[in-house]
CSV table of C-alpha atoms in Angstrom, one decimal:
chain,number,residue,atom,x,y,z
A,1,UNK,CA,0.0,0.0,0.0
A,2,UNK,CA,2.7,2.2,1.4
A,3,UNK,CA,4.6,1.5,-2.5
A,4,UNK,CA,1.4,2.6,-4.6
A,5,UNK,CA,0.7,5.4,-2.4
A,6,UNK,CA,4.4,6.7,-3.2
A,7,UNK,CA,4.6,5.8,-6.9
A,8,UNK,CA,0.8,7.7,-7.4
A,9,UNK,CA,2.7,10.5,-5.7
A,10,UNK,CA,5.1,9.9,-8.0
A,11,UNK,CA,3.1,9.8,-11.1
A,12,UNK,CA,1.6,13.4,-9.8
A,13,UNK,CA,4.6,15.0,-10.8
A,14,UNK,CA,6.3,13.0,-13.1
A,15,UNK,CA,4.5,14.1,-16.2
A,16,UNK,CA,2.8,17.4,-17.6
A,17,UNK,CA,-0.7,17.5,-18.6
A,18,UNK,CA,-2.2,18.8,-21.9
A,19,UNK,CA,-5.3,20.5,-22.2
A,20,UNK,CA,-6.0,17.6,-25.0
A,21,UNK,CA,-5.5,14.7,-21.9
A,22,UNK,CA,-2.2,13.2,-23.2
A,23,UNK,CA,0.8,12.6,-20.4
A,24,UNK,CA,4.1,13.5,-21.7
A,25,UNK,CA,7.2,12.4,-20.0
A,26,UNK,CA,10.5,13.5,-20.1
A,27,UNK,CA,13.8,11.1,-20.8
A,28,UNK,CA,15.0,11.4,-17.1
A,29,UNK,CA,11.1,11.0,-16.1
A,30,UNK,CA,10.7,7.5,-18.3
A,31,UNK,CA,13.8,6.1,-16.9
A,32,UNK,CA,12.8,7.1,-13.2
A,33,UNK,CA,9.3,5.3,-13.6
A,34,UNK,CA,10.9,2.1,-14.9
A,35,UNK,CA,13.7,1.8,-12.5
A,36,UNK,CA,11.2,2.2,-9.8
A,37,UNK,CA,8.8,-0.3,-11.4
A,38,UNK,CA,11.2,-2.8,-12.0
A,39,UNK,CA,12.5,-2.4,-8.5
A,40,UNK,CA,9.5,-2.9,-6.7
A,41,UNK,CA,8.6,-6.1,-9.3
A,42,UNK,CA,11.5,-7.6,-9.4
A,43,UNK,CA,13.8,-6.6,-6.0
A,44,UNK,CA,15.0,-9.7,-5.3
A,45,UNK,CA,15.1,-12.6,-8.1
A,46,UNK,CA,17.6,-15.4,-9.0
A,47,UNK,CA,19.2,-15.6,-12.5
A,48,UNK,CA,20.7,-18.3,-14.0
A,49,UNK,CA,23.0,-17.8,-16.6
A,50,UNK,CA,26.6,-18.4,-18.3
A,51,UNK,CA,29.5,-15.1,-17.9
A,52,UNK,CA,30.7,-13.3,-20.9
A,53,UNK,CA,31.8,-9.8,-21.6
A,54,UNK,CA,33.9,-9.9,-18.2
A,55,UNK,CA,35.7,-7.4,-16.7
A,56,UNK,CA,37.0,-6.6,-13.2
A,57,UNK,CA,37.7,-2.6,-13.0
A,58,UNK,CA,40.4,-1.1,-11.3
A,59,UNK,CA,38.0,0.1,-8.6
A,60,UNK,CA,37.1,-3.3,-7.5
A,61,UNK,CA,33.4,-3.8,-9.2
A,62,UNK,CA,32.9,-6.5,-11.6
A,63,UNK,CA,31.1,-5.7,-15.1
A,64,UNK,CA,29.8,-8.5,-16.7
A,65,UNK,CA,26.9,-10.1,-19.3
A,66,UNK,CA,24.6,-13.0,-18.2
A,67,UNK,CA,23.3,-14.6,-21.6
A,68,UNK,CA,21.6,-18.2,-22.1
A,69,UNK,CA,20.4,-19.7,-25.7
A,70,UNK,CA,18.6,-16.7,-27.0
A,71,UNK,CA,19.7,-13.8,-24.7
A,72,UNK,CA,21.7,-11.8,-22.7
A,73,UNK,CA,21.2,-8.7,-19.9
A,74,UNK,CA,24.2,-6.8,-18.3
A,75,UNK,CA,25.0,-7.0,-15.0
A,76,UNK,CA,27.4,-4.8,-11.9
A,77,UNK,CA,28.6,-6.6,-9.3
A,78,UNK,CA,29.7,-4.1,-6.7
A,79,UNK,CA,33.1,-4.6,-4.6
A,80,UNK,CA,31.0,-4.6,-1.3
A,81,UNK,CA,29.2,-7.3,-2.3
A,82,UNK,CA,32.2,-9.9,-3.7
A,83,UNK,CA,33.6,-10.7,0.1
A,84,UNK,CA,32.1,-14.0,0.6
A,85,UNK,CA,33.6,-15.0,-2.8
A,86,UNK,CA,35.4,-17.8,-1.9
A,87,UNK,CA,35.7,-18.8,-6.5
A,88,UNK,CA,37.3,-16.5,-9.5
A,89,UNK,CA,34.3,-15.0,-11.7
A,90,UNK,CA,35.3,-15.8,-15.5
A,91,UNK,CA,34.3,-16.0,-19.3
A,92,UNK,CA,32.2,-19.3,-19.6
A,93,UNK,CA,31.2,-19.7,-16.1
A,94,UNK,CA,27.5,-20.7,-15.5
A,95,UNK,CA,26.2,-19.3,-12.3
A,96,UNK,CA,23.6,-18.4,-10.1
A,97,UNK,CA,23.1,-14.7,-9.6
A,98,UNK,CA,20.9,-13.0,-6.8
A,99,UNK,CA,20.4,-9.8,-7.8
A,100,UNK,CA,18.0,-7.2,-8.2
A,101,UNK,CA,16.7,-5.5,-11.7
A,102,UNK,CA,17.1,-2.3,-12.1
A,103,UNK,CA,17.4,0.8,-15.0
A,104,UNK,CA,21.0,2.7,-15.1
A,105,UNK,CA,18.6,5.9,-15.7
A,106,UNK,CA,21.9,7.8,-16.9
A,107,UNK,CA,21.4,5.4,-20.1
A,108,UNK,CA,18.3,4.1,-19.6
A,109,UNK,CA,19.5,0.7,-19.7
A,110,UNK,CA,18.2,-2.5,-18.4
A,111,UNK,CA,20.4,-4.3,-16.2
A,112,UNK,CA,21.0,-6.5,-13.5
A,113,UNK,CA,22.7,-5.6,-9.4
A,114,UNK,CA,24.2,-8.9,-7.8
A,115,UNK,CA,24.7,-9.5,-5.0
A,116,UNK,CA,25.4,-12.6,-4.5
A,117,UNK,CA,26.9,-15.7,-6.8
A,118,UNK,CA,27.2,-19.2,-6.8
A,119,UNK,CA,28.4,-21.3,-9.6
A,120,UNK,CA,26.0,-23.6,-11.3
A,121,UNK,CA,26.3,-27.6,-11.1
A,122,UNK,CA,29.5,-27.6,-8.2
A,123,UNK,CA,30.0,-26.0,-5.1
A,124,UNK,CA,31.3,-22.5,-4.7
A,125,UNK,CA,34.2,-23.5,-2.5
A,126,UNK,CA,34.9,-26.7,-4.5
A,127,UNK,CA,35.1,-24.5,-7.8
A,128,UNK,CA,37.3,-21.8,-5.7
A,129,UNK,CA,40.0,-25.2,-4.7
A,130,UNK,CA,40.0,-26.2,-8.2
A,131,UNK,CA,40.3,-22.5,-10.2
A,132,UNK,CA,43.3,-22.2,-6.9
A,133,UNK,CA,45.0,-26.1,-7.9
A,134,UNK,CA,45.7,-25.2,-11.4
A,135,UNK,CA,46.7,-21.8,-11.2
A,136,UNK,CA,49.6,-22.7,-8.5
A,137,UNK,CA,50.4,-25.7,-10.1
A,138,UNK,CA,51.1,-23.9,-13.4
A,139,UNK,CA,53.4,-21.5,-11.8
A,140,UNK,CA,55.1,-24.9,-10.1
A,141,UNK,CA,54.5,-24.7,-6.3
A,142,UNK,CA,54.0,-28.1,-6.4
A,143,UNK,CA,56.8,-29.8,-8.2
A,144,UNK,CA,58.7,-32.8,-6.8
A,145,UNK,CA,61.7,-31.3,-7.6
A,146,UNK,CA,61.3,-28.7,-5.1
A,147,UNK,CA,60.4,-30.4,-2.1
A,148,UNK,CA,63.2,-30.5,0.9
A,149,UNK,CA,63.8,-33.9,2.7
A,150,UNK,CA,62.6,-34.0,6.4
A,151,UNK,CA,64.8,-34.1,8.8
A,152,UNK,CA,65.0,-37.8,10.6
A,153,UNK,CA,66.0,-36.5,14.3
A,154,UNK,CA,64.7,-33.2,14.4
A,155,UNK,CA,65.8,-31.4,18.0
A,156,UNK,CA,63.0,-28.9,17.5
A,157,UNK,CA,59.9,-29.5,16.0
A,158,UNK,CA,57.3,-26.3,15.3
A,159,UNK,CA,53.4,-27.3,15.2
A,160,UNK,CA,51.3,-24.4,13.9
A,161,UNK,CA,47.7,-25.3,15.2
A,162,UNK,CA,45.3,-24.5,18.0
A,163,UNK,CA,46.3,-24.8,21.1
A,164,UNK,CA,42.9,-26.7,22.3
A,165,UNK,CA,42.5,-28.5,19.3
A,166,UNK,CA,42.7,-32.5,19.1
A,167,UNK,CA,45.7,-31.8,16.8
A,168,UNK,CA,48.1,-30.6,19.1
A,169,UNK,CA,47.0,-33.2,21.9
A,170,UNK,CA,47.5,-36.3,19.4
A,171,UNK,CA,50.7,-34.8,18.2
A,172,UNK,CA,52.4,-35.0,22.4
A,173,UNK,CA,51.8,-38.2,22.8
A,174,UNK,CA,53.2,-39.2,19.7
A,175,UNK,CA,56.7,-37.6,20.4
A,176,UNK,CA,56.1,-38.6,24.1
A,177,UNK,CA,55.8,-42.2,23.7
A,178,UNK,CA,58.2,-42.1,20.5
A,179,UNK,CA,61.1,-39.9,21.3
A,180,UNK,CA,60.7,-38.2,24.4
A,181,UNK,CA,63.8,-36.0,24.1
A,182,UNK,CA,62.5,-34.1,21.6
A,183,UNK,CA,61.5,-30.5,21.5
A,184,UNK,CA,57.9,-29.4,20.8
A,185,UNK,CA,57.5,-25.5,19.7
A,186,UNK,CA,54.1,-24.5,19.9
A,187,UNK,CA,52.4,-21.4,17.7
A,188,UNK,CA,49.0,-20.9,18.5
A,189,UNK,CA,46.7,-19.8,15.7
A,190,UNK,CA,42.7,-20.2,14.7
A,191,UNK,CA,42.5,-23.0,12.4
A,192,UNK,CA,38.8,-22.3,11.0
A,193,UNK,CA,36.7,-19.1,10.6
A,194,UNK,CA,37.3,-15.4,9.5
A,195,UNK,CA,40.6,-14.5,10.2
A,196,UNK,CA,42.4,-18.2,10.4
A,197,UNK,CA,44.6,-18.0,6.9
A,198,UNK,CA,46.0,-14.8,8.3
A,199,UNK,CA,47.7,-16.5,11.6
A,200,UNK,CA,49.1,-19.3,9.9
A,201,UNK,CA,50.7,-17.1,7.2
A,202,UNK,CA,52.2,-15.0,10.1
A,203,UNK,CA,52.9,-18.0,12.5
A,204,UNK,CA,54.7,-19.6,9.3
A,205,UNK,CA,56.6,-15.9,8.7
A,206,UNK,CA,57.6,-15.9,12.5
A,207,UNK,CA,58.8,-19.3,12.9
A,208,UNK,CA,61.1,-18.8,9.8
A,209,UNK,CA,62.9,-15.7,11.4
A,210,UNK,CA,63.5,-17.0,14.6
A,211,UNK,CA,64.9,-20.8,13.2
A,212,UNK,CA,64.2,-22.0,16.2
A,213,UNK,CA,62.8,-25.1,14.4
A,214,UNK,CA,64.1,-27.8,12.4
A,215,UNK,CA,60.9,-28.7,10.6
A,216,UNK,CA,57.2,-27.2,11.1
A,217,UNK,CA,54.1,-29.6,11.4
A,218,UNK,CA,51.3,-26.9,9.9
A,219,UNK,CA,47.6,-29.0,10.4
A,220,UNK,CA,44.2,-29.2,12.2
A,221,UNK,CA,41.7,-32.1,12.7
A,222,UNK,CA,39.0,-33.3,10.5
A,223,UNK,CA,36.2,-31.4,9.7
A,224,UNK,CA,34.4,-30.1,6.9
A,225,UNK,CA,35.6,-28.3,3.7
A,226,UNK,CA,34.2,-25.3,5.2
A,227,UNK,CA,36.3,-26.0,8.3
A,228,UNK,CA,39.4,-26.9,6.6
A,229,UNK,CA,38.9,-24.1,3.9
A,230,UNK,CA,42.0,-21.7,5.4
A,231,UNK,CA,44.6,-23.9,4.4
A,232,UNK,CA,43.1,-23.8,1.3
A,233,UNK,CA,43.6,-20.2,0.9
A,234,UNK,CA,46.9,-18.8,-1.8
A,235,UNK,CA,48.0,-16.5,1.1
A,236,UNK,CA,49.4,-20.1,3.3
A,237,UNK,CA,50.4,-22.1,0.3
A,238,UNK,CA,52.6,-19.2,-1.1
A,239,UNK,CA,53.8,-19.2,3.0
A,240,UNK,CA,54.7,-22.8,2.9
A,241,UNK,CA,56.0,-22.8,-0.2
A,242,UNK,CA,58.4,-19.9,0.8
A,243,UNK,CA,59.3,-21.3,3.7
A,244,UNK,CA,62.7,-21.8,4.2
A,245,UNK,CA,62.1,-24.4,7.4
A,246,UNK,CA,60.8,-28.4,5.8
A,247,UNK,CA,57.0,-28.7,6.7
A,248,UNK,CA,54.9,-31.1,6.9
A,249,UNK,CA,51.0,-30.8,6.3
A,250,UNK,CA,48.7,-32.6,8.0
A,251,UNK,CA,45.2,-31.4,7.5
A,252,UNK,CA,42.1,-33.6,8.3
A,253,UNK,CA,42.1,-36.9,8.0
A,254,UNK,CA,43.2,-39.5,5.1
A,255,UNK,CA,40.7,-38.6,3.0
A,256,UNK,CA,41.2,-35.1,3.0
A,257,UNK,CA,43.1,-33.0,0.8
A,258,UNK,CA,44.3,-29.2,1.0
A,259,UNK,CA,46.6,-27.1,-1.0
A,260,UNK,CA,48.7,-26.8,1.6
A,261,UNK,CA,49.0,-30.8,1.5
A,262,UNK,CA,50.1,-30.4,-2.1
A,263,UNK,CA,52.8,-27.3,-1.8
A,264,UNK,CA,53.9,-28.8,1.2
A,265,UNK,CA,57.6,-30.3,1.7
A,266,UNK,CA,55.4,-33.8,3.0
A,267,UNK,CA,51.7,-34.5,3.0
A,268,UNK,CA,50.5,-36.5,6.1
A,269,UNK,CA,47.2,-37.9,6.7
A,270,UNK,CA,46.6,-36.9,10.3
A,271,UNK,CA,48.3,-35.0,13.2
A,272,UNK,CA,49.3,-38.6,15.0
A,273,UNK,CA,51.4,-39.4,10.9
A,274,UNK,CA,53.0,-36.0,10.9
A,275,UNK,CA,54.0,-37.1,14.7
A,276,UNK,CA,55.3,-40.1,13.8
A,277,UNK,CA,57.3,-39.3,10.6
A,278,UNK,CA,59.2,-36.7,12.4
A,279,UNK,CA,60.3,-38.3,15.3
A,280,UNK,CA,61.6,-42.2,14.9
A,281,UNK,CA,60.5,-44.7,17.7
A,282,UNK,CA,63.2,-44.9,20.7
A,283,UNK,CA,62.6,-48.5,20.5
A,284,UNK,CA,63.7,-48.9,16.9
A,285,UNK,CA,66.5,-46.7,16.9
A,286,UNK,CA,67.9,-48.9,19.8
A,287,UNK,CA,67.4,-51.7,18.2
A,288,UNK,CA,68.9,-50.5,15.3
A,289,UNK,CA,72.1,-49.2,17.4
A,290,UNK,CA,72.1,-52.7,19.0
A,291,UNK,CA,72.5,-54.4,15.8
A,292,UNK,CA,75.2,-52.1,14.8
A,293,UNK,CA,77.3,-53.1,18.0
A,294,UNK,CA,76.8,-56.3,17.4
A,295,UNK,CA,78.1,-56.5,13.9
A,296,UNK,CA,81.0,-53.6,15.2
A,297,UNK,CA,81.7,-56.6,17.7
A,298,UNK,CA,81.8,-59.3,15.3
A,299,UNK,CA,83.8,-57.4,13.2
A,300,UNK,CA,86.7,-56.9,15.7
A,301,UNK,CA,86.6,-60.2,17.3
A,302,UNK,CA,87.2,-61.7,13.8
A,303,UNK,CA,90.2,-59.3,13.1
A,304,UNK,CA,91.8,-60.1,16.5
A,305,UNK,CA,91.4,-63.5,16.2
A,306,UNK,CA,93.5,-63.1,12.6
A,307,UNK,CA,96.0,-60.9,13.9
A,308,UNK,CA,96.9,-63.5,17.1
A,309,UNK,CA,97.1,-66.5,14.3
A,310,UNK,CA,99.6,-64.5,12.2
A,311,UNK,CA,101.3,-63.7,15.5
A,312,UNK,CA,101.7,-67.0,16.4
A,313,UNK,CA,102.7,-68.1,13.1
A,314,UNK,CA,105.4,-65.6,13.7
A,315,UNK,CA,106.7,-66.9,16.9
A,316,UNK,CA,107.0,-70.3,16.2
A,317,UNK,CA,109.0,-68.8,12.9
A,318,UNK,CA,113.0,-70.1,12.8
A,319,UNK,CA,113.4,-66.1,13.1
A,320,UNK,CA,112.2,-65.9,17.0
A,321,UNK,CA,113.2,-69.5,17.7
A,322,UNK,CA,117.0,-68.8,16.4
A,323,UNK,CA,117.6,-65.4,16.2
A,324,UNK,CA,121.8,-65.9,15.9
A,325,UNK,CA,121.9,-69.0,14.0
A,326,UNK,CA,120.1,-67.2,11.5
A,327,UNK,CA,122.3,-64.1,11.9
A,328,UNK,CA,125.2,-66.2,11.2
A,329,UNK,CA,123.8,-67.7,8.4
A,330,UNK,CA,123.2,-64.0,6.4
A,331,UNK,CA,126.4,-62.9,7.6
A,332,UNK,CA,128.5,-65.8,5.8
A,333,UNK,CA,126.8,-65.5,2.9
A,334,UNK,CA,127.6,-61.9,2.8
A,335,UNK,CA,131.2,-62.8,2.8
A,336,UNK,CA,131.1,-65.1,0.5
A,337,UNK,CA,129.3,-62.6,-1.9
A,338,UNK,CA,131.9,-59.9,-1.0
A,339,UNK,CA,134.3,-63.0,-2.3
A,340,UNK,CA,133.2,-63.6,-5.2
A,341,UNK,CA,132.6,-59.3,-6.0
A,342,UNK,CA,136.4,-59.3,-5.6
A,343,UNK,CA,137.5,-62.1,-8.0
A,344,UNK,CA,135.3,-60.8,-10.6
A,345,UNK,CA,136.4,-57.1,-10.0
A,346,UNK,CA,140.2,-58.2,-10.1
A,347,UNK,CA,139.3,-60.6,-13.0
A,348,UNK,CA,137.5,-57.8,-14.8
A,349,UNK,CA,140.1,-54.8,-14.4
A,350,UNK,CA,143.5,-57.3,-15.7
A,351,UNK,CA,140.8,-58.2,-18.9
A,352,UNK,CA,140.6,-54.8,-19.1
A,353,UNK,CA,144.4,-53.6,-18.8
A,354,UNK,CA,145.4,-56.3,-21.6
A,355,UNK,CA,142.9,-54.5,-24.1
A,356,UNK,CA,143.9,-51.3,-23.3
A,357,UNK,CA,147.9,-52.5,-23.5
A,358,UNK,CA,146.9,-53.9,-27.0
A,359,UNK,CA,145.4,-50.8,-28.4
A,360,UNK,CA,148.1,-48.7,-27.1
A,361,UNK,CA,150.6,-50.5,-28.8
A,362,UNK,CA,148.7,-50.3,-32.2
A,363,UNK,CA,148.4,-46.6,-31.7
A,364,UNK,CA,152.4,-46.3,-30.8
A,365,UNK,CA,152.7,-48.5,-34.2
A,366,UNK,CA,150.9,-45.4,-36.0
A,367,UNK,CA,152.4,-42.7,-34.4
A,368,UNK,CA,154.7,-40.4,-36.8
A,369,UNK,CA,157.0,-39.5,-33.9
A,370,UNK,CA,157.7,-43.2,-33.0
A,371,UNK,CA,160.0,-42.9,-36.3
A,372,UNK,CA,161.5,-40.1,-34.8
A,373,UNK,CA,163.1,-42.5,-32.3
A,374,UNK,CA,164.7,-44.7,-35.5
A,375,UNK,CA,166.6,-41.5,-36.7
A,376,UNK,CA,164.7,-39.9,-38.8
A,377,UNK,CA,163.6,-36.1,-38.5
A,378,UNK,CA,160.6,-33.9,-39.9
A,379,UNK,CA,160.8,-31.0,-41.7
A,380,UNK,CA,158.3,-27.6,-42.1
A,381,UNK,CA,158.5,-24.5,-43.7
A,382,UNK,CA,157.7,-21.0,-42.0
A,383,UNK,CA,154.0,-21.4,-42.4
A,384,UNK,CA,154.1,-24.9,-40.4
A,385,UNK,CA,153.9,-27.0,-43.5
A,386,UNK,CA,155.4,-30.1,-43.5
A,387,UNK,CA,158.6,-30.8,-46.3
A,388,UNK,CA,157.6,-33.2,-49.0
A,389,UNK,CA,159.4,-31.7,-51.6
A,390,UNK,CA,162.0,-29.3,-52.8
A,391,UNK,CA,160.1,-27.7,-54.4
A,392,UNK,CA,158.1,-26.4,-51.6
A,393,UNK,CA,161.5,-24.2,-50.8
A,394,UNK,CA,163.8,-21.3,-52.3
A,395,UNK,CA,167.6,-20.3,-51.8
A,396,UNK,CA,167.2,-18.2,-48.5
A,397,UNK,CA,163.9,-20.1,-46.8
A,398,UNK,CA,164.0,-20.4,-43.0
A,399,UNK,CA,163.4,-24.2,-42.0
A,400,UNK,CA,162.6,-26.0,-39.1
A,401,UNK,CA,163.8,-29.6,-38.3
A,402,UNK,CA,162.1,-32.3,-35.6
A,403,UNK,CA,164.2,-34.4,-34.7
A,404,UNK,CA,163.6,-37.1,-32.2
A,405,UNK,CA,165.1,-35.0,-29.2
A,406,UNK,CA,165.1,-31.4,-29.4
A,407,UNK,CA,164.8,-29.5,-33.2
A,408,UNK,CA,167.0,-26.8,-35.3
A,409,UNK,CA,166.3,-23.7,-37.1
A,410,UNK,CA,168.4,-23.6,-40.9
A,411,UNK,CA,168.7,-21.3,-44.3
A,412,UNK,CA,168.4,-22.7,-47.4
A,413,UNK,CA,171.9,-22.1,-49.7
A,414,UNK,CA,171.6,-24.2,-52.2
A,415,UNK,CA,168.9,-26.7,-53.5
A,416,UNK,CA,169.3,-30.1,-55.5
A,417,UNK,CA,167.1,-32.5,-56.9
């Protein structure tokens, strides 16, 4: 009643009367009517339809185009309205819209307000994990070949959960009843609800600049995908991916799967796994250390037991039974190598004289001033040359003659052939 009352109000004054009975409205005054007629129709309606014409505008507000088989109507989605938006709004999407229908009375145009969207034929929050899952694993945050082994006796280990939770309770007595010594370095955070990504992105940040840690156990109990939906959020898997400490992820139970299961270092299937993988059983590791000692002990007892044989063989040796006997033995053959050295030295240097005695004798044989000795003398001019000939002198040369002891110096007077 209230909403006829106003628009017949309305009408009063939104048209001019002519003395002929026709109502005449102005541009602004058409659009006005129909945007309050549509409004009051149609305030609150669901649309189904499939995005195209998308675009997100630097101020935050979506713009978009809802169209099925054989039409299409335009549609603003304000940035109040987008914070429960858990999925990405895209080309080819089919959705639900709650909106409203109004008229953009600037343009007069027909168009829709949402206010509210879920996608058509899957869950909002399943869409949001998948649209998530392929745009990190494209840009490879969860590659094998990235992840860092965990460390097998951690001294510290961080656990990034609630502080009342089951998680945190299952995780003690794990390391209690495992491997008491080690060192459990609690960071309380929310683990569900409005606010819940933000404390493990800062509790992972914190962690890492202290390095108090030598791995981080990041996790929660079961629950639903609502419950679990923070560590499905980019802002912890680009944490745990960044993180410079090993962690391990253990979200829910077995059946459940995060993002931060898949970026992290290790996935494990519940608080008590992450627990155990980190910390190795006291039991087993002395029964491991046991079997070492025992093969260490075998090991040694089976090299003394060769060593004493070889030293027995040794002492019952003619060497320790007859230390001088033997002595005497090396020493006479030593002097009767040293013997027989000498006799072939001697026998060796008289071999040797008689050669050398024989080729001196030949050389003495060819030696021109062994003649000497028989008589005869040598001759040479002034330039050295030795006197073949007469011909090699003149009346008034200087000559030298060798004779075999001592030489003269004569002059040429007179020369006959």
């Amino acid at each position: 009643m209230e909403i006829n009352t106003k628009m017949q109000k309305e009408n009063s004054t939104s048209f001019n009367e002519l003395k002929d009975g026709r109502k005449i409205y102005t541009v602004s005054q058409l659009n006005r009517q129909s945007r309050l007629l549509l409004e009051s129709r149609l305030s609150a309606v669901w649309v189904e339809g499939e995005i195209s014409n998308f675009k997100h505008h630097s101020s935050g507000h979506i713009y978009l185009t809802l169209k099925d088989e054989s039409a299409q109507i335009s549609a603003a989605f304000f940035s109040q309205y987008q914070r429960g938006l858990r999925f990405e709004l895209k080309d080819g999407l089919k959705v639900l819209a709650f909106c409203r229908v109004s008229v953009y009375e600037a343009r007069g145009q027909y168009q829709l307000y949402i206010e509210r969207v879920e996608p058509q034929g899957v869950g909002a929050l399943q869409l949001a994990f998948q649209q998530l899952k392929e745009k990190l694993a494209k840009e490879g945050l969860f590659g094998e070949e990235r992840k860092r082994p965990i460390p097998k006796f951690p001294k510290t280990v961080g656990v990034i959960t609630s502080p009342t939770g089951a998680a945190i309770h299952d995780i003690l007595n794990v390391v209690n009843r495992r491997f008491c010594g080690t060192h459990i370095l609690l960071y309380p955070v929310k683990v569900q609800g409005e606010g819940a990504a933000e404390e493990i992105v800062t509790a992972i940040g914190t962690m890492n600049e202290r390095s108090e840690a030598d791995v981080l156990i990041v996790g929660r109990g079961g629950g639903s995908i609502e419950d679990l939906w923070a560590f499905n959020e980019e802002p912890v898997a680009r944490a745990v991916f960044g993180s410079q400490i090993p962690v391990i992820s253990a979200v829910g139970h077995e059946s459940d799967w995060t993002i931060c299961d898949l970026v992290a270092d290790m996935r494990a299937p519940t608080p008590s796994a992450a627990a155990e993988l980190v910390v190795s059983s006291r039991l087993e590791l002395e029964e491991r250390l046991r079997g070492h000692k025992e093969r260490l002990d075998f090991a040694m007892n089976g090299m003394f037991e060769q060593y004493q044989e070889q030293l027995s063989n040794l002492a019952s040796s003619a060497a320790f039974r007859q230390p001088q006997y033997l002595l005497d033995q090396f020493t006479g053959r030593v002097d009767d190598l040293g013997r027989r050295m000498e006799s072939r030295l001697a026998n060796f240097v008289d071999s040797k004289g008689q050669s050398f005695r024989g080729i001196m004798g030949r050389l003495n044989a060819l030696n021109p001033l062994a003649i000497l000795e028989r008589g005869y003398s040598v001759s040479f001019n002034e330039k050295g040359d030795i006197i073949k000939n007469v011909r090699q002198l003149s009346v008034g040369d200087i000559m030298q003659t060798r004779l075999h002891k001592g030489s003269l110096v004569s002059k040429v007077t007179a020369i006959t052939q």
